[in-house]
CSV table of C-alpha atoms in Angstrom, one decimal:
chain,number,residue,atom,x,y,z
A,1,MET,CA,-31.3,-3.6,6.8
A,2,SER,CA,-28.9,-1.8,4.4
A,3,PHE,CA,-29.4,-3.1,0.9
A,4,PRO,CA,-32.3,-2.4,-1.4
A,5,LYS,CA,-34.8,-5.1,-2.1
A,6,ASP,CA,-33.5,-5.7,-5.6
A,7,PHE,CA,-29.9,-6.2,-4.3
A,8,ILE,CA,-28.4,-9.3,-5.9
A,9,TRP,CA,-25.8,-11.7,-4.5
A,10,GLY,CA,-24.1,-14.8,-5.5
A,11,PHE,CA,-20.8,-16.4,-6.3
A,12,SER,CA,-18.0,-15.9,-8.9
A,13,THR,CA,-15.9,-18.2,-11.0
A,14,SER,CA,-13.8,-18.0,-14.2
A,15,ALA,CA,-13.7,-20.3,-17.2
A,16,TYR,CA,-10.1,-21.5,-17.1
A,17,GLN,CA,-10.2,-22.1,-13.4
A,18,ILE,CA,-13.2,-24.4,-13.3
A,19,GLU,CA,-14.3,-25.6,-16.8
A,20,GLY,CA,-11.6,-28.2,-17.7
A,21,ALA,CA,-12.5,-29.9,-20.9
A,22,ALA,CA,-9.5,-28.2,-22.4
A,23,GLN,CA,-9.5,-30.2,-25.7
A,24,GLN,CA,-13.2,-31.0,-25.8
A,25,ASP,CA,-15.7,-30.0,-28.4
A,26,GLY,CA,-13.3,-27.9,-30.5
A,27,ARG,CA,-11.9,-25.6,-27.8
A,28,GLY,CA,-8.5,-24.1,-28.8
A,29,PRO,CA,-5.6,-23.6,-26.4
A,30,SER,CA,-5.2,-20.3,-24.5
A,31,ILE,CA,-2.1,-18.6,-23.2
A,32,TRP,CA,-2.7,-20.3,-19.8
A,33,ASP,CA,-2.6,-23.7,-21.4
A,34,SER,CA,0.8,-22.9,-22.8
A,35,PHE,CA,2.0,-21.2,-19.6
A,36,CYS,CA,1.1,-24.2,-17.5
A,37,GLN,CA,3.3,-26.4,-19.8
A,38,GLN,CA,6.4,-24.4,-18.8
A,39,PRO,CA,8.3,-26.1,-16.0
A,40,GLY,CA,8.2,-24.3,-12.7
A,41,ARG,CA,5.4,-21.9,-13.6
A,42,ILE,CA,2.7,-23.5,-11.5
A,43,ALA,CA,3.4,-24.4,-7.8
A,44,ASP,CA,2.2,-28.0,-8.0
A,45,GLY,CA,2.9,-28.5,-11.7
A,46,SER,CA,-0.8,-28.6,-12.5
A,47,SER,CA,-3.0,-26.9,-15.1
A,48,GLY,CA,-6.7,-26.1,-15.8
A,49,ALA,CA,-7.0,-29.0,-18.2
A,50,VAL,CA,-9.5,-30.8,-15.9
A,51,ALA,CA,-10.0,-28.3,-13.1
A,52,CYS,CA,-13.5,-28.8,-11.6
A,53,ASP,CA,-14.9,-30.3,-14.9
A,54,SER,CA,-17.6,-27.6,-14.8
A,55,TYR,CA,-18.0,-27.7,-18.6
A,56,ASN,CA,-19.5,-31.2,-18.1
A,57,ARG,CA,-21.2,-30.4,-14.8
A,58,THR,CA,-23.3,-27.3,-15.5
A,59,ALA,CA,-26.5,-28.9,-14.1
A,60,ASP,CA,-24.6,-29.8,-10.9
A,61,ASP,CA,-23.3,-26.2,-10.6
A,62,ILE,CA,-26.7,-24.7,-11.1
A,63,ALA,CA,-28.2,-27.1,-8.5
A,64,LEU,CA,-25.5,-26.1,-6.1
A,65,LEU,CA,-26.1,-22.4,-6.6
A,66,LYS,CA,-29.8,-22.9,-6.1
A,67,SER,CA,-29.3,-24.9,-3.0
A,68,LEU,CA,-27.2,-22.0,-1.5
A,69,GLY,CA,-29.9,-19.5,-2.3
A,70,ALA,CA,-27.8,-17.4,-4.7
A,71,THR,CA,-29.8,-15.0,-6.9
A,72,ALA,CA,-26.9,-14.4,-9.4
A,73,TYR,CA,-23.8,-16.1,-10.8
A,74,ARG,CA,-20.8,-14.5,-12.3
A,75,PHE,CA,-18.8,-16.5,-14.7
A,76,SER,CA,-16.5,-15.9,-17.7
A,77,LEU,CA,-16.6,-17.2,-21.3
A,78,SER,CA,-13.6,-19.0,-22.8
A,79,TRP,CA,-12.7,-17.0,-25.9
A,80,SER,CA,-10.9,-20.0,-27.4
A,81,ARG,CA,-13.9,-22.2,-26.8
A,82,ILE,CA,-16.0,-19.8,-28.9
A,83,ILE,CA,-13.4,-18.8,-31.5
A,84,PRO,CA,-10.6,-21.3,-31.2
A,85,LEU,CA,-8.0,-19.2,-33.1
A,86,GLY,CA,-9.3,-16.0,-31.7
A,87,GLY,CA,-9.1,-13.6,-34.7
A,88,ARG,CA,-11.8,-11.6,-36.4
A,89,GLN,CA,-11.4,-13.6,-39.6
A,90,ASP,CA,-11.3,-17.0,-37.8
A,91,PRO,CA,-14.2,-19.4,-37.7
A,92,VAL,CA,-16.6,-19.6,-34.7
A,93,ASN,CA,-17.0,-22.9,-32.9
A,94,ASP,CA,-20.7,-23.3,-32.8
A,95,THR,CA,-20.5,-26.2,-30.3
A,96,GLY,CA,-18.7,-23.9,-27.8
A,97,LEU,CA,-21.2,-21.1,-28.3
A,98,GLN,CA,-24.2,-23.4,-27.9
A,99,HIS,CA,-22.7,-24.6,-24.6
A,100,TYR,CA,-22.9,-21.1,-23.1
A,101,MET,CA,-26.3,-20.3,-24.7
A,102,LYS,CA,-27.8,-23.4,-23.0
A,103,PHE,CA,-26.0,-22.6,-19.7
A,104,VAL,CA,-27.5,-19.1,-19.7
A,105,ASP,CA,-31.0,-20.5,-20.4
A,106,HIS,CA,-30.7,-23.0,-17.6
A,107,LEU,CA,-29.5,-20.4,-15.1
A,108,LEU,CA,-32.4,-18.2,-15.9
A,109,ASP,CA,-34.8,-21.2,-15.7
A,110,ALA,CA,-33.5,-21.7,-12.1
A,111,GLY,CA,-34.1,-18.0,-11.2
A,112,ILE,CA,-30.4,-17.2,-11.2
A,113,THR,CA,-29.2,-14.0,-13.0
A,114,PRO,CA,-26.1,-14.5,-15.1
A,115,PHE,CA,-23.3,-11.9,-15.0
A,116,VAL,CA,-20.9,-12.7,-17.9
A,117,THR,CA,-17.3,-11.6,-18.2
A,118,LEU,CA,-15.8,-11.8,-21.7
A,119,TYR,CA,-12.1,-11.9,-20.7
A,120,HIS,CA,-10.7,-13.4,-17.6
A,121,TRP,CA,-7.0,-13.7,-18.7
A,122,ASP,CA,-7.3,-16.6,-21.1
A,123,LEU,CA,-6.4,-15.1,-24.5
A,124,PRO,CA,-6.4,-17.6,-27.4
A,125,ASP,CA,-2.8,-18.8,-27.7
A,126,GLU,CA,-2.9,-18.3,-31.5
A,127,LEU,CA,-3.2,-14.5,-31.1
A,128,GLU,CA,-0.2,-14.5,-28.8
A,129,LYS,CA,1.8,-16.3,-31.5
A,130,ARG,CA,0.3,-14.3,-34.4
A,131,TYR,CA,1.0,-10.7,-33.2
A,132,GLY,CA,2.0,-10.7,-29.6
A,133,GLY,CA,-1.5,-10.7,-28.2
A,134,LEU,CA,-2.3,-7.8,-25.8
A,135,LEU,CA,0.8,-6.0,-27.0
A,136,SER,CA,-0.7,-5.1,-30.3
A,137,ARG,CA,-2.4,-1.7,-30.4
A,138,GLN,CA,-3.6,-2.4,-33.9
A,139,GLU,CA,-4.9,-6.0,-33.9
A,140,PHE,CA,-5.9,-6.9,-30.4
A,141,PRO,CA,-8.8,-4.3,-29.9
A,142,LEU,CA,-10.3,-5.3,-33.3
A,143,ASP,CA,-10.1,-9.1,-32.5
A,144,PHE,CA,-11.6,-8.5,-29.1
A,145,GLU,CA,-14.4,-6.4,-30.6
A,146,ARG,CA,-15.4,-9.2,-33.0
A,147,TYR,CA,-15.3,-11.8,-30.2
A,148,ALA,CA,-17.5,-9.5,-28.1
A,149,SER,CA,-19.9,-9.1,-31.0
A,150,VAL,CA,-20.3,-12.9,-31.4
A,151,ALA,CA,-21.0,-13.2,-27.6
A,152,PHE,CA,-23.5,-10.3,-27.5
A,153,GLU,CA,-25.5,-11.6,-30.4
A,154,ALA,CA,-25.7,-15.2,-29.2
A,155,LEU,CA,-26.3,-14.5,-25.5
A,156,SER,CA,-29.1,-11.9,-26.0
A,157,LYS,CA,-30.7,-12.9,-22.6
A,158,VAL,CA,-27.7,-11.7,-20.6
A,159,LYS,CA,-28.3,-8.4,-19.0
A,160,HIS,CA,-25.0,-7.9,-17.2
A,161,TRP,CA,-21.8,-7.9,-19.1
A,162,ALA,CA,-18.1,-7.2,-18.2
A,163,THR,CA,-15.4,-6.8,-20.7
A,164,PHE,CA,-12.2,-7.4,-18.8
A,165,ASN,CA,-11.5,-8.9,-15.4
A,166,GLU,CA,-8.7,-7.2,-13.4
A,167,PRO,CA,-6.6,-5.7,-16.2
A,168,TRP,CA,-3.9,-4.8,-13.6
A,169,VAL,CA,-3.2,-8.5,-13.2
A,170,SER,CA,-2.9,-9.1,-16.9
A,171,CYS,CA,-0.5,-6.1,-17.2
A,172,ILE,CA,1.7,-6.4,-14.1
A,173,LEU,CA,1.7,-10.2,-13.4
A,174,GLY,CA,1.8,-11.0,-17.1
A,175,TYR,CA,4.3,-8.4,-18.3
A,176,ASN,CA,6.3,-7.2,-15.3
A,177,VAL,CA,6.5,-9.8,-12.5
A,178,GLY,CA,6.0,-12.7,-15.0
A,179,SER,CA,4.0,-14.9,-12.6
A,180,ALA,CA,0.9,-15.0,-14.9
A,181,ALA,CA,0.5,-15.8,-18.6
A,182,PRO,CA,2.3,-15.0,-20.9
A,183,GLY,CA,5.0,-14.6,-18.2
A,184,ARG,CA,7.0,-11.8,-19.8
A,185,THR,CA,9.6,-9.7,-17.8
A,186,SER,CA,12.2,-8.6,-20.3
A,187,ALA,CA,10.5,-5.3,-21.2
A,188,ALA,CA,8.9,-4.6,-17.8
A,189,ALA,CA,9.7,-0.8,-18.1
A,190,THR,CA,7.3,-0.4,-21.0
A,191,GLU,CA,5.1,-3.4,-21.8
A,192,PRO,CA,2.7,-3.3,-18.8
A,193,TRP,CA,1.7,0.3,-19.7
A,194,VAL,CA,1.3,-0.6,-23.4
A,195,VAL,CA,-0.9,-3.6,-22.5
A,196,GLY,CA,-3.0,-1.6,-20.1
A,197,HIS,CA,-3.7,1.0,-22.8
A,198,ASN,CA,-4.6,-1.6,-25.4
A,199,ILE,CA,-7.0,-3.2,-22.9
A,200,LEU,CA,-8.7,0.1,-22.3
A,201,VAL,CA,-9.1,0.7,-26.0
A,202,ALA,CA,-10.4,-2.8,-26.6
A,203,HIS,CA,-12.9,-2.3,-23.7
A,204,GLY,CA,-14.0,0.9,-25.2
A,205,ARG,CA,-14.6,-0.6,-28.7
A,206,ALA,CA,-16.6,-3.5,-27.2
A,207,VAL,CA,-18.7,-1.1,-25.1
A,208,LYS,CA,-19.5,1.2,-28.1
A,209,LEU,CA,-20.5,-1.9,-30.1
A,210,TYR,CA,-22.8,-3.1,-27.4
A,211,ARG,CA,-24.4,0.3,-26.9
A,212,ASP,CA,-24.8,1.0,-30.7
A,213,LYS,CA,-26.1,-2.4,-31.7
A,214,PHE,CA,-27.4,-4.4,-28.7
A,215,GLN,CA,-28.2,-2.4,-25.6
A,216,ALA,CA,-31.5,-0.9,-26.5
A,217,GLN,CA,-32.8,-4.3,-27.8
A,218,HIS,CA,-31.4,-6.5,-25.0
A,219,GLY,CA,-31.9,-4.0,-22.2
A,220,GLY,CA,-28.6,-4.8,-20.5
A,221,GLU,CA,-25.6,-3.0,-19.0
A,222,ILE,CA,-21.8,-3.3,-19.5
A,223,GLY,CA,-18.7,-2.4,-17.6
A,224,ILE,CA,-15.2,-3.4,-16.6
A,225,VAL,CA,-14.0,-5.2,-13.5
A,226,LEU,CA,-11.1,-3.6,-11.6
A,227,ASP,CA,-9.2,-5.0,-8.6
A,228,GLY,CA,-7.7,-2.9,-5.8
A,229,ASP,CA,-6.5,-3.1,-2.3
A,230,ALA,CA,-7.2,-0.7,0.5
A,231,THR,CA,-4.3,1.5,1.7
A,232,PHE,CA,-3.4,2.9,5.1
A,233,PRO,CA,-0.3,5.0,5.9
A,234,TRP,CA,2.6,3.2,7.4
A,235,ASP,CA,3.0,6.2,9.6
A,236,PRO,CA,-0.3,8.1,9.9
A,237,THR,CA,1.6,11.2,11.1
A,238,ASP,CA,3.7,11.4,8.0
A,239,ALA,CA,2.2,13.5,5.2
A,240,GLU,CA,4.4,11.7,2.7
A,241,ASP,CA,2.9,8.3,3.7
A,242,ILE,CA,-0.6,9.7,3.4
A,243,ARG,CA,0.1,10.9,-0.1
A,244,ALA,CA,1.8,7.6,-1.0
A,245,CYS,CA,-1.5,5.8,-0.1
A,246,ASN,CA,-3.4,7.8,-2.7
A,247,ARG,CA,-0.6,7.3,-5.2
A,248,LYS,CA,-0.6,3.6,-4.8
A,249,THR,CA,-4.3,3.4,-5.3
A,250,GLU,CA,-4.0,5.6,-8.4
A,251,PHE,CA,-1.4,3.2,-9.8
A,252,SER,CA,-3.7,0.2,-9.4
A,253,ILE,CA,-7.3,1.5,-9.7
A,254,GLY,CA,-6.9,5.0,-11.2
A,255,TRP,CA,-4.8,3.6,-14.0
A,256,PHE,CA,-8.0,2.2,-15.5
A,257,ALA,CA,-10.8,4.0,-13.8
A,258,ASP,CA,-9.5,7.5,-14.3
A,259,PRO,CA,-9.5,7.3,-18.1
A,260,ILE,CA,-13.1,5.9,-18.0
A,261,TYR,CA,-14.6,8.2,-15.5
A,262,ILE,CA,-12.4,11.3,-15.8
A,263,GLY,CA,-10.9,11.1,-19.3
A,264,HIS,CA,-7.1,10.7,-18.6
A,265,TYR,CA,-4.5,8.8,-16.7
A,266,PRO,CA,-3.7,10.0,-13.1
A,267,ALA,CA,-1.2,12.8,-12.8
A,268,SER,CA,1.0,10.7,-10.5
A,269,MET,CA,1.4,8.1,-13.2
A,270,ARG,CA,2.1,10.6,-15.9
A,271,ALA,CA,4.7,12.3,-13.7
A,272,GLN,CA,6.6,9.0,-12.9
A,273,LEU,CA,6.2,7.1,-16.2
A,274,MET,CA,6.4,10.1,-18.6
A,275,SER,CA,6.7,8.8,-22.2
A,276,ARG,CA,6.5,5.2,-21.2
A,277,LEU,CA,2.8,5.8,-20.5
A,278,PRO,CA,0.9,5.8,-23.9
A,279,THR,CA,-1.1,8.8,-24.9
A,280,PHE,CA,-4.7,8.5,-26.0
A,281,THR,CA,-5.6,9.6,-29.5
A,282,ASP,CA,-8.7,11.7,-29.7
A,283,GLU,CA,-10.5,8.7,-31.1
A,284,GLU,CA,-9.3,6.4,-28.3
A,285,ARG,CA,-10.3,8.9,-25.6
A,286,ALA,CA,-13.8,9.2,-27.0
A,287,LEU,CA,-14.1,5.4,-26.9
A,288,VAL,CA,-12.8,5.1,-23.4
A,289,LYS,CA,-14.3,8.1,-21.5
A,290,GLY,CA,-17.7,7.2,-20.1
A,291,SER,CA,-17.4,3.6,-21.2
A,292,SER,CA,-18.9,1.9,-18.2
A,293,ASP,CA,-22.5,1.6,-17.0
A,294,TYR,CA,-21.3,0.4,-13.5
A,295,TYR,CA,-18.1,0.1,-11.5
A,296,GLY,CA,-17.1,-3.6,-11.3
A,297,MET,CA,-15.1,-4.0,-8.0
A,298,ASN,CA,-12.9,-6.9,-6.9
A,299,HIS,CA,-11.4,-6.6,-3.5
A,300,TYR,CA,-9.6,-8.9,-1.0
A,301,THR,CA,-7.1,-7.2,1.2
A,302,ALA,CA,-5.4,-4.1,2.5
A,303,ASN,CA,-1.8,-2.8,3.0
A,304,TYR,CA,0.2,-0.3,4.9
A,305,ILE,CA,2.0,2.1,2.5
A,306,LYS,CA,5.3,3.7,3.1
A,307,HIS,CA,6.8,6.3,0.7
A,308,ARG,CA,10.3,5.8,-0.7
A,309,GLU,CA,13.0,8.5,-0.7
A,310,ASP,CA,14.9,7.3,-3.7
A,311,ALA,CA,13.8,7.8,-7.3
A,312,PRO,CA,11.6,5.0,-8.7
A,313,GLY,CA,13.2,2.3,-10.8
A,314,LEU,CA,12.2,1.6,-14.3
A,315,GLU,CA,10.4,-1.6,-13.3
A,316,ASP,CA,8.4,0.1,-10.4
A,317,TYR,CA,4.7,-0.4,-10.9
A,318,ALA,CA,3.3,0.7,-7.6
A,319,GLY,CA,4.0,4.5,-7.5
A,320,ASN,CA,7.4,4.3,-5.7
A,321,VAL,CA,6.1,3.0,-2.4
A,322,ASP,CA,6.7,0.0,-0.1
A,323,VAL,CA,3.7,-2.2,0.2
A,324,LEU,CA,3.6,-3.8,3.7
A,325,PHE,CA,1.4,-5.8,6.0
A,326,SER,CA,2.7,-4.2,9.2
A,327,ASN,CA,2.9,-0.5,10.2
A,328,LYS,CA,5.4,1.7,12.0
A,329,ASN,CA,4.4,0.3,15.4
A,330,GLY,CA,4.7,-3.3,14.2
A,331,ASP,CA,1.0,-3.9,14.1
A,332,TRP,CA,-0.2,-6.5,11.5
A,333,ILE,CA,-3.0,-5.3,9.2
A,334,GLY,CA,-4.8,-8.7,9.6
A,335,ALA,CA,-4.5,-12.4,10.0
A,336,GLU,CA,-2.3,-14.5,7.7
A,337,THR,CA,-3.9,-16.6,5.0
A,338,GLU,CA,-2.5,-19.2,2.6
A,339,SER,CA,-2.0,-16.4,0.0
A,340,ARG,CA,1.1,-14.3,0.6
A,341,TRP,CA,-0.7,-11.3,-0.8
A,342,LEU,CA,-3.8,-11.5,1.3
A,343,ARG,CA,-4.6,-10.7,5.0
A,344,ALA,CA,-8.1,-10.0,6.3
A,345,CYS,CA,-8.9,-6.4,6.9
A,346,PRO,CA,-12.7,-5.7,6.7
A,347,GLN,CA,-12.4,-2.0,7.5
A,348,GLY,CA,-10.3,-1.6,4.4
A,349,PHE,CA,-13.3,-2.6,2.3
A,350,SER,CA,-15.5,0.2,3.5
A,351,SER,CA,-12.6,2.6,3.2
A,352,LEU,CA,-12.0,1.7,-0.4
A,353,LEU,CA,-15.7,1.8,-1.3
A,354,ARG,CA,-15.8,5.3,0.0
A,355,TRP,CA,-12.7,6.3,-2.0
A,356,ILE,CA,-14.2,4.9,-5.3
A,357,SER,CA,-17.6,6.6,-4.6
A,358,GLU,CA,-16.0,10.0,-3.9
A,359,ARG,CA,-13.5,10.0,-6.7
A,360,TYR,CA,-15.8,8.8,-9.4
A,361,ARG,CA,-19.0,10.6,-8.3
A,362,SER,CA,-21.0,7.8,-6.8
A,363,PRO,CA,-21.1,5.2,-9.5
A,364,LYS,CA,-23.3,2.2,-9.3
A,365,ILE,CA,-21.0,-0.6,-7.9
A,366,TYR,CA,-21.1,-4.3,-8.2
A,367,VAL,CA,-18.7,-6.1,-6.0
A,368,LEU,CA,-17.8,-9.0,-8.3
A,369,GLU,CA,-15.1,-10.7,-6.3
A,370,ASN,CA,-14.4,-10.9,-2.6
A,371,GLY,CA,-13.0,-13.8,-0.6
A,372,THR,CA,-10.1,-15.5,1.2
A,373,SER,CA,-7.9,-18.5,1.4
A,374,ILE,CA,-7.2,-20.1,4.8
A,375,LYS,CA,-3.7,-20.9,6.0
A,376,GLY,CA,-3.0,-24.6,5.7
A,377,GLU,CA,-6.5,-25.5,4.5
A,378,ASN,CA,-5.5,-27.9,1.8
A,379,ASP,CA,-3.6,-30.0,4.4
A,380,LEU,CA,-6.6,-30.6,6.5
A,381,PRO,CA,-9.0,-33.6,6.3
A,382,MET,CA,-12.2,-32.9,4.4
A,383,ASP,CA,-14.4,-32.7,7.5
A,384,LYS,CA,-12.1,-30.0,8.9
A,385,ILE,CA,-12.0,-28.1,5.6
A,386,LEU,CA,-15.8,-27.9,5.7
A,387,GLU,CA,-15.6,-26.2,9.1
A,388,ASP,CA,-14.2,-23.0,7.5
A,389,ASP,CA,-14.8,-20.6,10.4
A,390,PHE,CA,-12.1,-18.2,9.3
A,391,ARG,CA,-13.7,-17.8,5.9
A,392,MET,CA,-17.1,-17.4,7.4
A,393,GLN,CA,-15.9,-14.7,9.7
A,394,TYR,CA,-14.1,-13.0,6.8
A,395,TYR,CA,-17.3,-12.8,4.8
A,396,GLN,CA,-19.4,-11.6,7.8
A,397,GLY,CA,-16.9,-8.9,8.5
A,398,TYR,CA,-16.5,-7.7,4.9
A,399,VAL,CA,-20.2,-7.8,4.0
A,400,ARG,CA,-21.1,-5.9,7.2
A,401,GLU,CA,-18.5,-3.3,6.3
A,402,MET,CA,-20.0,-3.0,2.8
A,403,ALA,CA,-23.4,-2.6,4.4
A,404,ALA,CA,-22.1,0.2,6.7
A,405,ALA,CA,-20.7,2.0,3.6
A,406,VAL,CA,-24.1,1.9,2.0
A,407,ARG,CA,-26.1,2.8,5.1
A,408,LEU,CA,-23.8,5.5,6.6
A,409,CYS,CA,-22.0,6.9,3.5
A,410,GLY,CA,-24.5,6.4,0.7
A,411,VAL,CA,-22.2,4.3,-1.4
A,412,ASP,CA,-24.3,2.8,-4.2
A,413,VAL,CA,-23.6,-0.9,-4.1
A,414,ARG,CA,-26.1,-3.0,-6.1
A,415,GLY,CA,-24.7,-6.5,-5.8
A,416,TYR,CA,-22.1,-8.8,-4.2
A,417,PHE,CA,-20.3,-11.9,-5.4
A,418,ALA,CA,-18.2,-14.1,-3.2
A,419,TRP,CA,-15.0,-15.6,-4.7
A,420,SER,CA,-15.4,-18.4,-5.2
A,421,LEU,CA,-18.3,-20.8,-5.6
A,422,MET,CA,-15.9,-23.7,-5.4
A,423,ASP,CA,-12.2,-24.5,-4.9
A,424,ASN,CA,-10.5,-24.4,-8.3
A,425,PHE,CA,-7.3,-23.9,-10.2
A,426,GLU,CA,-5.8,-20.9,-8.5
A,427,TRP,CA,-3.5,-19.8,-11.3
A,428,ALA,CA,0.2,-20.0,-10.4
A,429,GLU,CA,-0.7,-21.5,-7.0
A,430,GLY,CA,-2.3,-24.5,-8.7
A,431,TYR,CA,-4.6,-26.5,-6.5
A,432,ARG,CA,-2.8,-26.0,-3.2
A,433,THR,CA,-4.7,-22.9,-2.4
A,434,ARG,CA,-8.5,-23.1,-1.9
A,435,PHE,CA,-10.8,-20.1,-2.2
A,436,GLY,CA,-14.1,-21.9,-2.6
A,437,VAL,CA,-17.1,-21.8,-0.3
A,438,CYS,CA,-17.6,-25.4,-1.6
A,439,TYR,CA,-14.9,-28.0,-1.2
A,440,VAL,CA,-14.0,-29.8,-4.4
A,441,ASP,CA,-12.7,-33.4,-4.0
A,442,TYR,CA,-10.3,-33.5,-6.9
A,443,ASP,CA,-9.4,-37.1,-6.2
A,444,ASN,CA,-13.0,-38.4,-6.4
A,445,GLY,CA,-14.6,-37.0,-9.5
A,446,GLN,CA,-14.5,-33.3,-8.6
A,447,LYS,CA,-17.5,-33.7,-6.3
A,448,ARG,CA,-18.6,-30.5,-4.5
A,449,TYR,CA,-19.4,-30.2,-0.8
A,450,PRO,CA,-20.6,-26.9,0.8
A,451,LYS,CA,-18.5,-25.5,3.6
A,452,LYS,CA,-20.0,-23.5,6.5
A,453,SER,CA,-19.2,-20.3,4.7
A,454,ALA,CA,-21.5,-21.3,1.8
A,455,THR,CA,-24.5,-22.2,4.0
A,456,MET,CA,-24.4,-19.1,6.1
A,457,MET,CA,-24.4,-16.7,3.1
A,458,LYS,CA,-28.2,-16.7,2.5
A,459,GLN,CA,-28.9,-16.0,6.1
A,460,LEU,CA,-26.5,-13.1,6.1
A,461,PHE,CA,-28.1,-11.4,3.1
A,462,ASP,CA,-31.6,-12.1,4.2
A,463,GLU,CA,-30.7,-10.1,7.3
A,464,LEU,CA,-29.3,-7.2,5.3
A,465,ILE,CA,-31.6,-6.9,2.3
A,466,LYS,CA,-34.8,-4.9,2.6
A,467,LYS,CA,-38.0,-6.9,2.2
A,468,ASP,CA,-40.2,-4.2,0.7
């Protein structure tokens, strides 16, 4: 047994991917509503307008969680459901707020601990139109702080908060690659770094607010959720490839974690980006440094990293490296999945856990997302989809690697959440890609059916969590 008796585990979702009810009860549009309306943006031309209809199925979702034995549930709030226009002077939609208050109460009544994320990429569309959304260093942090205040005050029973989910995705896919909302690419040399800085400042403001006004009374904790892939050198005998691995991780994880845990951006980023990387003011640095009660970790895959000889281009966001799935010998890092960016590599999980623990001096870690798609899953009949042996093996491998990192290396992991509770709107991939441990029958009322991976999860954690 590797995990302490108070270790928590469960499943993750996000508001836009499962809630649906896009125009119900006063919800305003988000940037993802607008993004989905642009032809060619979503693989199957779909949107999250209906998704899994979880807004109207909270009782079903709680019953599902309870049946699977989950002790916790991570979900996000829809900012535009709570404040439809988003701004600090704009009215609060009490119906939307009451929805989340009741949901939290019902989760707690069922013995399920809520983990709540404030921002999972769905900025109110009005703020994008009003001042450019996340690009505004002056307005965005203040509007986010007010939204956070409304949520903190209303959801006083929540003990586990996250400010932002995967800011790297918001910055790079939203403002460089253009495959996520708002889909900008024209100023990729500067905008991702500006957005990342503004997210850190907004995060810092929300954390200070929570600590100053709510934490002592509510007895909770707050952090941020960072994604990152494990890295292995393309040629393990090449010192440049070994250095490139660390540089790649700094450009993804260190970009956000270093300012929080160390107080400044990684030196490798400052060297490559120079003046394009914003500078913290003294006030901003004070807000950001130390602004996390835990390390929120999302992890899915690993890559082989090869250094580049040429100077980095202005649009490079990875640290001037090649990110590959095969190494110098032609070995694949793991099995192919439906997602082009994801191959299974369990040993990468323990490797990255150790990197985080060593670099940031053994923070308390919650793994808030981990999971996989399956090649061709959506084309199978439902009975075959429910036999998701590949996903089951993925989870067994990754969870046991996490357990080894705790047992053998002393990594302080306190909780684990599988992505995702159910198949859902998978952003630019639409509904063609399924990540759920529960099958969602979109053609027949969004009914949920547990897959094998869902039903084995309790047994796996019962085996690994200490009993006394």
